Short mmCIF file of C-alpha atoms in Angstrom, two decimals:
data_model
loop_
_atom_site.label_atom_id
_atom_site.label_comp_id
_atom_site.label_asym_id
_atom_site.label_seq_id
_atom_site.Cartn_x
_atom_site.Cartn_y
_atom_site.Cartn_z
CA UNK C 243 57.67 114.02 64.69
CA UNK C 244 57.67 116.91 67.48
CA UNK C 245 60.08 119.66 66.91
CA UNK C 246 60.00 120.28 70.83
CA UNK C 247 62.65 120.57 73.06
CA UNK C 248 61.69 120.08 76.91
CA UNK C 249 64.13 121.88 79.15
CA UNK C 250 64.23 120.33 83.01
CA UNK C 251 66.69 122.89 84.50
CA UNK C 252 66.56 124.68 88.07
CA UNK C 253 64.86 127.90 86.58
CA UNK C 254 67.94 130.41 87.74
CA UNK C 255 69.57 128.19 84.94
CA UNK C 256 67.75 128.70 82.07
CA UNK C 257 69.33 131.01 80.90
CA UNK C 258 69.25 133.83 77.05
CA UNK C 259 71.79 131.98 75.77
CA UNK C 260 70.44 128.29 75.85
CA UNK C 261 67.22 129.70 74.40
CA UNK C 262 68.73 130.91 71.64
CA UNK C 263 70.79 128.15 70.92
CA UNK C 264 67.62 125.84 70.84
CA UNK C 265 65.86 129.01 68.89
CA UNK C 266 68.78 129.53 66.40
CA UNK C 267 68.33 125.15 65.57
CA UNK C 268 64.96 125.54 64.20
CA UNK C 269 63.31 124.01 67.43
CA UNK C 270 60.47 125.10 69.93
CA UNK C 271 61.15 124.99 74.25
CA UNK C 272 59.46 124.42 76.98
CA UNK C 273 60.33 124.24 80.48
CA UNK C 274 59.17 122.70 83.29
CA UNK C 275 57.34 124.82 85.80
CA UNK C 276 57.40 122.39 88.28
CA UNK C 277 61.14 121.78 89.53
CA UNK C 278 60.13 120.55 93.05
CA UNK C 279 59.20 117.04 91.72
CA UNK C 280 61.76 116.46 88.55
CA UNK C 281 61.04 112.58 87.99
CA UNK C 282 57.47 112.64 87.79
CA UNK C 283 57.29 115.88 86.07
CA UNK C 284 59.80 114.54 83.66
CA UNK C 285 57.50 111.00 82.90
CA UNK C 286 54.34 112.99 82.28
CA UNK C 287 55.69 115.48 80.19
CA UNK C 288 53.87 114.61 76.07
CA UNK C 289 56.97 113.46 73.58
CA UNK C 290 59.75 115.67 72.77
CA UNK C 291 62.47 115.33 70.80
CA UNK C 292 65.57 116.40 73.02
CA UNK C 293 65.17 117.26 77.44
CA UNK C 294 67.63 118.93 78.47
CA UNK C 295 68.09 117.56 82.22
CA UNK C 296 70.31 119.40 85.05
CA UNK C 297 72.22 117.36 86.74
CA UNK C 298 72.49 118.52 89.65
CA UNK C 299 68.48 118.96 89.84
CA UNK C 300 68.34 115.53 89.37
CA UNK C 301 71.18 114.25 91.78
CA UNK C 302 70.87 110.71 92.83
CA UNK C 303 67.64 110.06 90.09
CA UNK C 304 69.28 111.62 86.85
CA UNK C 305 70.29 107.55 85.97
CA UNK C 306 67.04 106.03 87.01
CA UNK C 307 65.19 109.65 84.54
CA UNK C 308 67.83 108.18 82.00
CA UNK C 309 66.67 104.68 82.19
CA UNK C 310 62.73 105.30 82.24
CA UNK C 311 63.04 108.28 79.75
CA UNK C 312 64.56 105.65 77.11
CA UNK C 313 62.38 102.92 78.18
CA UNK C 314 59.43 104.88 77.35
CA UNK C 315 60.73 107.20 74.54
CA UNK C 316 63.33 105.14 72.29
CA UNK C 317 63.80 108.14 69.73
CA UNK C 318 64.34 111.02 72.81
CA UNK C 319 67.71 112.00 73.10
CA UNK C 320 69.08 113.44 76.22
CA UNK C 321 71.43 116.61 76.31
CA UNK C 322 72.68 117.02 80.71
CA UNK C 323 73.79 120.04 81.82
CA UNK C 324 76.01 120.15 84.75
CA UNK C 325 78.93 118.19 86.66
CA UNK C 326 77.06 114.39 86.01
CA UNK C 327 78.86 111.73 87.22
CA UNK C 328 80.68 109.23 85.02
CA UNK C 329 78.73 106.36 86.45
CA UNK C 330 75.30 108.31 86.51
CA UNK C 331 75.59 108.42 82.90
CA UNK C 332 76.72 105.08 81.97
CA UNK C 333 75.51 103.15 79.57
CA UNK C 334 73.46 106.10 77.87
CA UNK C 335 73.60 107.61 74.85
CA UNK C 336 73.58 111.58 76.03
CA UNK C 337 75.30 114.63 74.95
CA UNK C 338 77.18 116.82 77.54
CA UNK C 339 77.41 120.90 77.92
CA UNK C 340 79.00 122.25 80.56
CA UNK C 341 77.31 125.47 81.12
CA UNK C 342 74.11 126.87 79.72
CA UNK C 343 75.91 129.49 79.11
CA UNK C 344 78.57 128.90 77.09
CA UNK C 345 76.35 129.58 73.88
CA UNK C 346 78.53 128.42 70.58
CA UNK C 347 79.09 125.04 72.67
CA UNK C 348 75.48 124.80 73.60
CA UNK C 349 73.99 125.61 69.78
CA UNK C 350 76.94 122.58 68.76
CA UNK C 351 75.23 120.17 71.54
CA UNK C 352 71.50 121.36 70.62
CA UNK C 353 72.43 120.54 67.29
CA UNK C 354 74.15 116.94 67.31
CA UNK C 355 71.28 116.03 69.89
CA UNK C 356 68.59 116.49 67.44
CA UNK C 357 70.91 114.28 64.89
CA UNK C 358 70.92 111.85 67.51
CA UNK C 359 67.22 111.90 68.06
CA UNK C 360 67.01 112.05 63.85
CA UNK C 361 68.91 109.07 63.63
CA UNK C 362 67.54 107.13 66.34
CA UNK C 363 63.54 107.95 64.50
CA UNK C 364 65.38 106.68 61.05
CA UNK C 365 66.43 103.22 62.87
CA UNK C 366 63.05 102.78 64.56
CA UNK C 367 60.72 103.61 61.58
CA UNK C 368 63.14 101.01 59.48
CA UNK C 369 62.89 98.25 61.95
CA UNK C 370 59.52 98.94 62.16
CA UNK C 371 58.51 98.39 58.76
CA UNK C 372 58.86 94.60 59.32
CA UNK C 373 57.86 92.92 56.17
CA UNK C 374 58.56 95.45 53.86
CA UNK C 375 61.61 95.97 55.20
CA UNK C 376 62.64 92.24 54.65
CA UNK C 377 62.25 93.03 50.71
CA UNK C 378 65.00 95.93 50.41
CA UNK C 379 67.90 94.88 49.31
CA UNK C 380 71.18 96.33 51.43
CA UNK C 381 71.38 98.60 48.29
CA UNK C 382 67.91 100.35 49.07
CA UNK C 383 69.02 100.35 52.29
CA UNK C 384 71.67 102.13 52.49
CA UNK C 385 70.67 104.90 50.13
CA UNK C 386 67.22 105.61 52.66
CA UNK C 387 69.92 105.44 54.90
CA UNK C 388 71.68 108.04 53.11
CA UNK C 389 68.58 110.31 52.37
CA UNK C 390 68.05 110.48 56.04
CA UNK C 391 71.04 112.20 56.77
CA UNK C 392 71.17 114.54 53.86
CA UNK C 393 67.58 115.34 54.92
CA UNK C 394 69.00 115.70 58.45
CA UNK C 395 71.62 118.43 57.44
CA UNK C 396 69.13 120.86 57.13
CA UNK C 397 68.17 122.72 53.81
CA UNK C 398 65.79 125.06 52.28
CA UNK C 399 62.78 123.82 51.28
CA UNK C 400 63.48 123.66 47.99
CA UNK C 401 67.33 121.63 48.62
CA UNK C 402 64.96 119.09 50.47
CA UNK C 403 62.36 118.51 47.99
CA UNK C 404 65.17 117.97 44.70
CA UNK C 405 67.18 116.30 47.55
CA UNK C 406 64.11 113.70 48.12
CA UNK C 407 63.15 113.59 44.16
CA UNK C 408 66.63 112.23 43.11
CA UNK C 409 66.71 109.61 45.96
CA UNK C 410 63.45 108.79 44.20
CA UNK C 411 64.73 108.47 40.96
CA UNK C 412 67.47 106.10 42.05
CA UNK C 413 64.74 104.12 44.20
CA UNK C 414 61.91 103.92 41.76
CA UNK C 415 64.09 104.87 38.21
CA UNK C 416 61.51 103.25 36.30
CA UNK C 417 58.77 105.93 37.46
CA UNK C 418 58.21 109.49 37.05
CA UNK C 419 58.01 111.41 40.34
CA UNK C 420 57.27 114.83 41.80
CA UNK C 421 57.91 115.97 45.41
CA UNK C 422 55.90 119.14 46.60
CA UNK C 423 56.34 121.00 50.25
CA UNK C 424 54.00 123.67 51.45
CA UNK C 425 54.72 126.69 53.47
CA UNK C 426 51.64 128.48 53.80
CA UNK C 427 53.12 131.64 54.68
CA UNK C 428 55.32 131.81 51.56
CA UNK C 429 53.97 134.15 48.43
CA UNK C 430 54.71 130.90 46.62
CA UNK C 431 53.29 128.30 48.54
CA UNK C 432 57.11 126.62 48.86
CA UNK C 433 59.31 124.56 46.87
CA UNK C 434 58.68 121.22 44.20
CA UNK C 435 61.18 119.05 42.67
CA UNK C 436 60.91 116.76 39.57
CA UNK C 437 62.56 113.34 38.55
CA UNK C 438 62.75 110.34 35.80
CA UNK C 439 60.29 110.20 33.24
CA UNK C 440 57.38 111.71 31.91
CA UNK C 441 54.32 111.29 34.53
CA UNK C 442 51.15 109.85 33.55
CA UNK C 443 47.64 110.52 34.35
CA UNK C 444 47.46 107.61 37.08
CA UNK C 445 49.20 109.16 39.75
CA UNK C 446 50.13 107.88 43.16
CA UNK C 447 50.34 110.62 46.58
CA UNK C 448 51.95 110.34 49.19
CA UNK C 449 50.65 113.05 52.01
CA UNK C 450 53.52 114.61 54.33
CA UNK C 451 52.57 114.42 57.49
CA UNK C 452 53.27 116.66 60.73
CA UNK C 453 51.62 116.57 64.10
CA UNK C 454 50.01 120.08 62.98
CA UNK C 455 48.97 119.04 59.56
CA UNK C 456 50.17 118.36 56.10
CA UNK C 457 53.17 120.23 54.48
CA UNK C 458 53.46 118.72 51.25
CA UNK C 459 52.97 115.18 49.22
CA UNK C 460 55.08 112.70 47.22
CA UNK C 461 53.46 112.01 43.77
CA UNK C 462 54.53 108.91 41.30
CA UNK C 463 53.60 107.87 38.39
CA UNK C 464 50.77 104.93 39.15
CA UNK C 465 52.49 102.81 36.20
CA UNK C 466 55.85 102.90 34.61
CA UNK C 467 57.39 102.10 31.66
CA UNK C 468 56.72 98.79 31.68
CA UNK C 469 52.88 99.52 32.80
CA UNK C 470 53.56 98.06 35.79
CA UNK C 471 51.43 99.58 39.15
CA UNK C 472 52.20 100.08 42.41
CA UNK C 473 52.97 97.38 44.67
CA UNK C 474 53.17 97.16 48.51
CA UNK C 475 56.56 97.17 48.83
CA UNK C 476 56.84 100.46 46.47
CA UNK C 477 54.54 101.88 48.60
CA UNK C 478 56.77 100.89 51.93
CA UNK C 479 59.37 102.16 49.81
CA UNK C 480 57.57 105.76 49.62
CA UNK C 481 56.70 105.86 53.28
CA UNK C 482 59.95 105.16 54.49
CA UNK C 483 61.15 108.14 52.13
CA UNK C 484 58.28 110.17 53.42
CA UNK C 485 58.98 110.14 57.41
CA UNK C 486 62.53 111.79 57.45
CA UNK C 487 61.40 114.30 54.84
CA UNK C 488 58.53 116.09 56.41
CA UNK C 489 60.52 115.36 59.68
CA UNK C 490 63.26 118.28 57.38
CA UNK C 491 60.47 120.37 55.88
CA UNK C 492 58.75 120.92 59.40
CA UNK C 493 62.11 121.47 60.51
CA UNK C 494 62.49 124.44 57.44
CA UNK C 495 59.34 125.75 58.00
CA UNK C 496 59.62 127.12 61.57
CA UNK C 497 63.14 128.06 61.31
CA UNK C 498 61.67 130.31 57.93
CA UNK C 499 58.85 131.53 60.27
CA UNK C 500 61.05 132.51 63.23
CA UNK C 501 62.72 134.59 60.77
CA UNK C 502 60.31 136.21 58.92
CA UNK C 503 58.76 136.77 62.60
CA UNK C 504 62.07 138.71 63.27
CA UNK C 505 62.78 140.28 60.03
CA UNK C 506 58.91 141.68 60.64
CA UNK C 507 59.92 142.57 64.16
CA UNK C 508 63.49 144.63 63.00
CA UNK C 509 61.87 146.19 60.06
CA UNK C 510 58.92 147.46 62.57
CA UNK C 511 61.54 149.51 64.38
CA UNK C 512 62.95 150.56 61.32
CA UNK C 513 59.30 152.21 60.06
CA UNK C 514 59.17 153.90 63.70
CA UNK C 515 62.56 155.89 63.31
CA UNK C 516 61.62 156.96 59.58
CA UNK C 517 58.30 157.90 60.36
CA UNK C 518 59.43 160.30 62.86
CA UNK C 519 60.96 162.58 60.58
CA UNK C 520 58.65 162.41 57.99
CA UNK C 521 59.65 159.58 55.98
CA UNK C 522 57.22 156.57 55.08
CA UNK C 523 57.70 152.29 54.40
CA UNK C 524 57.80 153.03 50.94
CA UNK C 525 61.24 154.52 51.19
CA UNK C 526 62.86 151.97 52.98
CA UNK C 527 61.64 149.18 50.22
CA UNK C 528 63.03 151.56 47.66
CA UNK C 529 66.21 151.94 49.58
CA UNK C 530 66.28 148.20 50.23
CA UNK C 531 65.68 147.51 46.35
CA UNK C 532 68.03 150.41 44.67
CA UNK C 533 70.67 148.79 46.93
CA UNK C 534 70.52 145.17 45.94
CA UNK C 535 70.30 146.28 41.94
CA UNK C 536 73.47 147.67 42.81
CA UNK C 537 74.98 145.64 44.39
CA UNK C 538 74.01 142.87 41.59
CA UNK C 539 75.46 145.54 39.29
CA UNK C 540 78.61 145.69 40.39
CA UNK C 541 78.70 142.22 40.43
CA UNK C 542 77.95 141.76 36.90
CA UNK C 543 80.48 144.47 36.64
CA UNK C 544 83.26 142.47 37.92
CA UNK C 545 83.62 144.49 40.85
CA UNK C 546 83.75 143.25 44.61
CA UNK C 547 82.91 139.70 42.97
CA UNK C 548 84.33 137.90 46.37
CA UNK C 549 82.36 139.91 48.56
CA UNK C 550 78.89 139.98 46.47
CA UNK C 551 77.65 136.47 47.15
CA UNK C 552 74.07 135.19 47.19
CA UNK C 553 73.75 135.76 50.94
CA UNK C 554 74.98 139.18 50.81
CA UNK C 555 72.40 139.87 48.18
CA UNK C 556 69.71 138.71 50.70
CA UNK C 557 71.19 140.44 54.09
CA UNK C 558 71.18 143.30 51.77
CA UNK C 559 68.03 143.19 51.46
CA UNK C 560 66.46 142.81 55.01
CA UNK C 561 69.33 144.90 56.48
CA UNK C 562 69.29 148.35 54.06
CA UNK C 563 65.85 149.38 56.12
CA UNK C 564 67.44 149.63 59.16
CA UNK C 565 70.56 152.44 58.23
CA UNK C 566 68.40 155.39 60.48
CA UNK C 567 67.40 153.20 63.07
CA UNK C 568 69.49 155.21 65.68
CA UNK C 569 66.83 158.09 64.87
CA UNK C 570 64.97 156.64 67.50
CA UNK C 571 67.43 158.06 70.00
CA UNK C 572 67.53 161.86 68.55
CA UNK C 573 64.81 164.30 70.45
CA UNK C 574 61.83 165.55 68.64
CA UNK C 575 62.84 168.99 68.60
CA UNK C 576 65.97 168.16 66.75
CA UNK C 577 64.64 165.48 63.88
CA UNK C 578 61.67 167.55 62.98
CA UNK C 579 63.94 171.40 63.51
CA UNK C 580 62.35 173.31 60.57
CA UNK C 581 65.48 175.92 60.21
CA UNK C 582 69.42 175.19 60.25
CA UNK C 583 70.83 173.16 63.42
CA UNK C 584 73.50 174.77 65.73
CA UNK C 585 76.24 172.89 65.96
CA UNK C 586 75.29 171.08 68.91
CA UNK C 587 71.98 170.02 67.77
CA UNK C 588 74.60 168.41 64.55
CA UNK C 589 76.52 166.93 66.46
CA UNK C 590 73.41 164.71 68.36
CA UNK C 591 71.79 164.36 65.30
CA UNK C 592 74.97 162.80 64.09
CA UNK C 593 75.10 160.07 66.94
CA UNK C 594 71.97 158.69 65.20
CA UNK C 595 74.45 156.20 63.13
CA UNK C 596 76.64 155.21 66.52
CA UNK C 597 73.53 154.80 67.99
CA UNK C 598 71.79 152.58 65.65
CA UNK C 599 74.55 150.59 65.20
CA UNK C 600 75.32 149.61 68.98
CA UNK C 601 71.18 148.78 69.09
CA UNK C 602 71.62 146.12 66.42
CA UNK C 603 74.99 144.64 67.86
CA UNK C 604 73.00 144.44 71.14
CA UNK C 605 70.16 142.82 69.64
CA UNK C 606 72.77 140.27 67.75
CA UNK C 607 74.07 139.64 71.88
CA UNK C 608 71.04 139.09 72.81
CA UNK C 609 69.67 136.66 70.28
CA UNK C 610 72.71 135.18 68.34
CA UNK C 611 70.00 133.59 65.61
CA UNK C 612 70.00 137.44 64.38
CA UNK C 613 73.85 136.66 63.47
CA UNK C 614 73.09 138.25 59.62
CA UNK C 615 72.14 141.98 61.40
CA UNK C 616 75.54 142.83 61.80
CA UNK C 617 75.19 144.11 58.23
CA UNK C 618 72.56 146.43 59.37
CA UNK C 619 74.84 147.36 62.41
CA UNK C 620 77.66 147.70 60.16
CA UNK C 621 75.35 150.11 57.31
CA UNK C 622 73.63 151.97 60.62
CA UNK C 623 77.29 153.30 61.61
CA UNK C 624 78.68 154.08 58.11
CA UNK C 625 76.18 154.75 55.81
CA UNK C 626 77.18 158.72 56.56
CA UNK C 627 81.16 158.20 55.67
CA UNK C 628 82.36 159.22 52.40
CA UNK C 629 84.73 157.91 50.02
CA UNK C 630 87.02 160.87 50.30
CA UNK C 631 86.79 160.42 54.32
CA UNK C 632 84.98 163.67 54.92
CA UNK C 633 81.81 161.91 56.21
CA UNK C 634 80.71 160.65 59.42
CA UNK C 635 80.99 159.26 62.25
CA UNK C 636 84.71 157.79 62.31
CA UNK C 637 85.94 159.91 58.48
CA UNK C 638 86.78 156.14 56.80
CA UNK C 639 87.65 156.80 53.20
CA UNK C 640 87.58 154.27 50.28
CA UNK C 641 87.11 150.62 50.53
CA UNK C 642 87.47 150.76 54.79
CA UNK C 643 84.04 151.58 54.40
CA UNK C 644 81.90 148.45 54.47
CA UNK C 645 81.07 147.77 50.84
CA UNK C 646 77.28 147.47 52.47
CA UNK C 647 77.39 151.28 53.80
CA UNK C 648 78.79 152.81 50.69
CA UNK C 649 75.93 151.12 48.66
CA UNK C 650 72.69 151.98 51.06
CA UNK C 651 74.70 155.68 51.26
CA UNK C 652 73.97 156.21 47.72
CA UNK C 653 70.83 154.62 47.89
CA UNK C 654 69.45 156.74 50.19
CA UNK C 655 70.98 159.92 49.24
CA UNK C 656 69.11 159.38 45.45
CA UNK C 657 65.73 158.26 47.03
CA UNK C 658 66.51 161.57 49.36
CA UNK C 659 66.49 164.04 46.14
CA UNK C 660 63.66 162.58 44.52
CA UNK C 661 61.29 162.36 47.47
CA UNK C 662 58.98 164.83 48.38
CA UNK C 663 59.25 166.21 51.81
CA UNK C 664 57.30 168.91 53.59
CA UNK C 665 60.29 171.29 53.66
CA UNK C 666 61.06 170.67 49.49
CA UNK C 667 59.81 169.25 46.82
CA UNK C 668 61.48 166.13 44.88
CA UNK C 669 63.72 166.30 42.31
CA UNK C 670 63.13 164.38 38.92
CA UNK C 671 64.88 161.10 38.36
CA UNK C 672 66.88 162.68 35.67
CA UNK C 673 67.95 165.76 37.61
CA UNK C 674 68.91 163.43 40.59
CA UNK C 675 71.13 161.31 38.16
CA UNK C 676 73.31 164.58 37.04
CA UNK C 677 73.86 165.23 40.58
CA UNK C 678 74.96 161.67 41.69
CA UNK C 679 77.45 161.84 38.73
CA UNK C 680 79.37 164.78 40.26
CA UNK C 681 80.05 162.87 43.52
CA UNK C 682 82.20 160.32 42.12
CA UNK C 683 85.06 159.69 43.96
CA UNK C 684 83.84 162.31 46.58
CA UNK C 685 81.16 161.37 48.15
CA UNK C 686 79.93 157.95 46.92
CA UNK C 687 81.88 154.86 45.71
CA UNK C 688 82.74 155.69 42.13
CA UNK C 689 82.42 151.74 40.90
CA UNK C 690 78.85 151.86 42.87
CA UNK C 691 77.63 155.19 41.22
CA UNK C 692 78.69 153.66 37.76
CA UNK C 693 76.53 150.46 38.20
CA UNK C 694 73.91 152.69 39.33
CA UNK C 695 74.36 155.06 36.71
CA UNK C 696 74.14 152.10 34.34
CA UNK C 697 71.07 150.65 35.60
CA UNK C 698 69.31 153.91 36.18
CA UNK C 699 66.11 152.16 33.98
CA UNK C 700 65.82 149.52 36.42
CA UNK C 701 66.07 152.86 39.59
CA UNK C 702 63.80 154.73 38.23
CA UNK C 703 61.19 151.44 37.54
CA UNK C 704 61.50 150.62 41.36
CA UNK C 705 61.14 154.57 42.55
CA UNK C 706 57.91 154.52 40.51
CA UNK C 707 56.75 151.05 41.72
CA UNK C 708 57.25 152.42 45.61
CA UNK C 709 55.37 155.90 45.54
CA UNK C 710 55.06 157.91 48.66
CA UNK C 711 51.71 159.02 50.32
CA UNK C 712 51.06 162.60 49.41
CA UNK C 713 52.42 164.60 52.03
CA UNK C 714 50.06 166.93 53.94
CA UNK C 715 50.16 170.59 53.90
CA UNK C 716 51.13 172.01 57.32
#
């Protein structure tokens, strides 16, 4: 199916925040450039799955759009923005928002339209599947039923293909199957699941189809236990399995490449305020990695076990990069000063972790998808304090620092000492180690310098798997 969603709205109303409700879903926009003539430029627009229609664009036509739209398009579902009239809207299945701007609402509406449209797909493709349908027992039914709205739910790639294989195994329990989605993009190529028995060498596939190619396959043992093969109804079976699920996986797969397209995008910025003082993309991935060891340390440890979850681990990650972003802000002459700074010059080189962190809250404004960067925003403006609450810029002391600060602080200030720089040259890992160990309780988190401390194998592993560029003689 298309992931599209066609927005009909006057053009002063489409506005950031609708955009990014429709962004943060997983889904692609469009919007009409032709406003002057809504109807017709409605009825020639290729399928969607949701339009969003203004109401008061539409006026007197918005029930005569509503009756041709479903006429023509049984599986589009219809989301109307605006003051519509009761009877304008009778007898149609639409969702209602307000305001485009009201942008938790709209993401809720964006969201239970496209299970709408989801649902509506699930009901056609099972009616359409005349015959075989006939042969499914109300059993069958209702667990394809079932799988499409699990499927629906969302998941990772991986969620969706073990969710499909164990629907599988209860539909076909008799045969050995295999599910397999592709992301291209992925080191890994994506996610497989495995159910039932031991597969054969006569296998049965199943491609996963999307309007821009394939993205995976359902495989099945050709005979099963009882060496019976495939029959047509086993193979209605499959395809009726097969729709909703690469309807999910397409689904997965641009929501994964939006972000990876703005993780790319953040950690770009990032590189530009390090390199202006000298540092290179090596150090951020060795900040990035030092800091999620330790954080898995302390973990392990049985410290901070509430806050440590599987998602901090992996904002951890894509956040640490971004702690000098603010650098971007501080004047040449002051980031690359070769002697001492006055106290003034301090003082706006000091700014650079206010600084970075209001440019990441702005950016989470501006694009609520980026929701997990207030973790860099919060590690941009703390990352300086210390855990006696002589550091910078607010003096926080102890655990009122962010957990994710005090761990890219001590990151950073290690991978500091045993960099080289043009100004010094870097320490060894085991001189940098004695000098982390008098900080405790001063400067860095004593529980975070003790998993550190602990683990320093695994530091100085990742130091020497991320090596600096030399650094030219001036």
């Amino acid at each position: 199916m298309t992931s599209r969603i066609f927005i009909a709205l006057a053009p002063e109303r489409v506005s950031r925040t609708l955009l990014a409700a429709i962004q943060s879903a997983g889904f692609d926009s469009q919007a009409m450039q032709n406003a002057s003539r809504p109807l017709e430029g409605l009825l020639a627009q290729p399928p969607a799955a949701i339009m969003v229609l203004d109401a008061d664009l539409l006026g007197g036509d918005l029930g005569a759009v509503l009756s041709q739209l479903r006429e023509q398009r049984p599986w589009l579902c219809c989301v109307v923005v605006g003051a519509a009239s009761a009877s304008a809207v009778a007898g149609f299945e639409v969702r209602h928002l307000t305001s485009a701007e009201d942008g938790p609402r709209a993401q809720e509406i964006v969201e239970l339209a496209m299970a709408d449209h989801r649902a509506h797909r699930a009901r056609s493709f099972y009616g359409a599947v005349d015959e075989g349908a006939q042969a499914f027992d109300e059993g069958t039914v209702r667990r394809l039923y079932a799988l499409t709205r699990k499927l629906s739910a969302g998941q990772v790639l991986a969620g969706l293909a073990q969710t499909a294989a164990d629907a599988l195994l209860e539909l076909l329990p008799e045969r050995g199957v295999r599910v397999e989605l592709w992301d291209q993009d992925q080191p890994r190529g994506g996610a497989h699941a495995s159910a039932g028995p031991k597969m054969g060498s006569q296998l049965y596939r199943l491609p996963l189809e999307i309007g821009r190619g394939r993205v995976g396959e359902i495989v099945v043992d050709g005979k099963c236990s009882q060496n019976r093969g495939m029959s047509e109804s086993h193979e209605t079976l499959l395809a009726a399995v097969a729709a909703p699920l690469a309807s999910a996986a397409e689904v997965e797969i641009q929501r994964t490449e939006r972000l990876r397209a703005q993780e790319a995008t953040l950690l770009a910025l990032a590189r530009i305020a390090d390199m202006r003082d000298g540092e290179t993309g090596a150090h951020l991935s060795r900040v990035a990695h030092y800091s999620v060891l330790v954080a898995e340390a302390l973990r392990e440890d049985g410290y901070y076990q509430s806050e440590i979850s599987p998602d901090f681990l992996v904002d951890l990650m894509r956040c640490a990069p971004l702690h000098d972003i603010g650098k971007v802000a501080v004047p040449d002459a002051i980031l690359l000063k070769a002697g001492r700074l006055s106290p003034m010059e301090w003082e706006l080189m000091k700014s650079h972790s206010e600084v970075g962190a209001e440019i990441l809250s702005q950016l989470i404004r501006e694009n609520p998808v980026l929701a997990f960067v207030s973790m860099g925003s919060d590690i941009a403006r703390s990352h300086h304090e210390r855990w006696d609450g002589s550091g910078y810029p607010n003096g926080l002391a102890g655990e009122a620092i962010p957990l994710s600060g005090r761990i890219v602080a001590l990151a950073d200030l290690y991978d500091a000492l045993t960099s080289e720089r043009s100004y010094k040259r870097a320490w060894s890992h085991a001189k940098a180690v004695d000098h982390l160990r008098g900080l405790a309780g001063t400067h860095l988190d004593p529980h975070a310098l003790q998993a550190f401390i602990s683990r320093a194998d695994e530091v100085d592993r990742i130091r020497q798997r991320f090596v600096d560029e030399p650094v030219a003689d001036n």
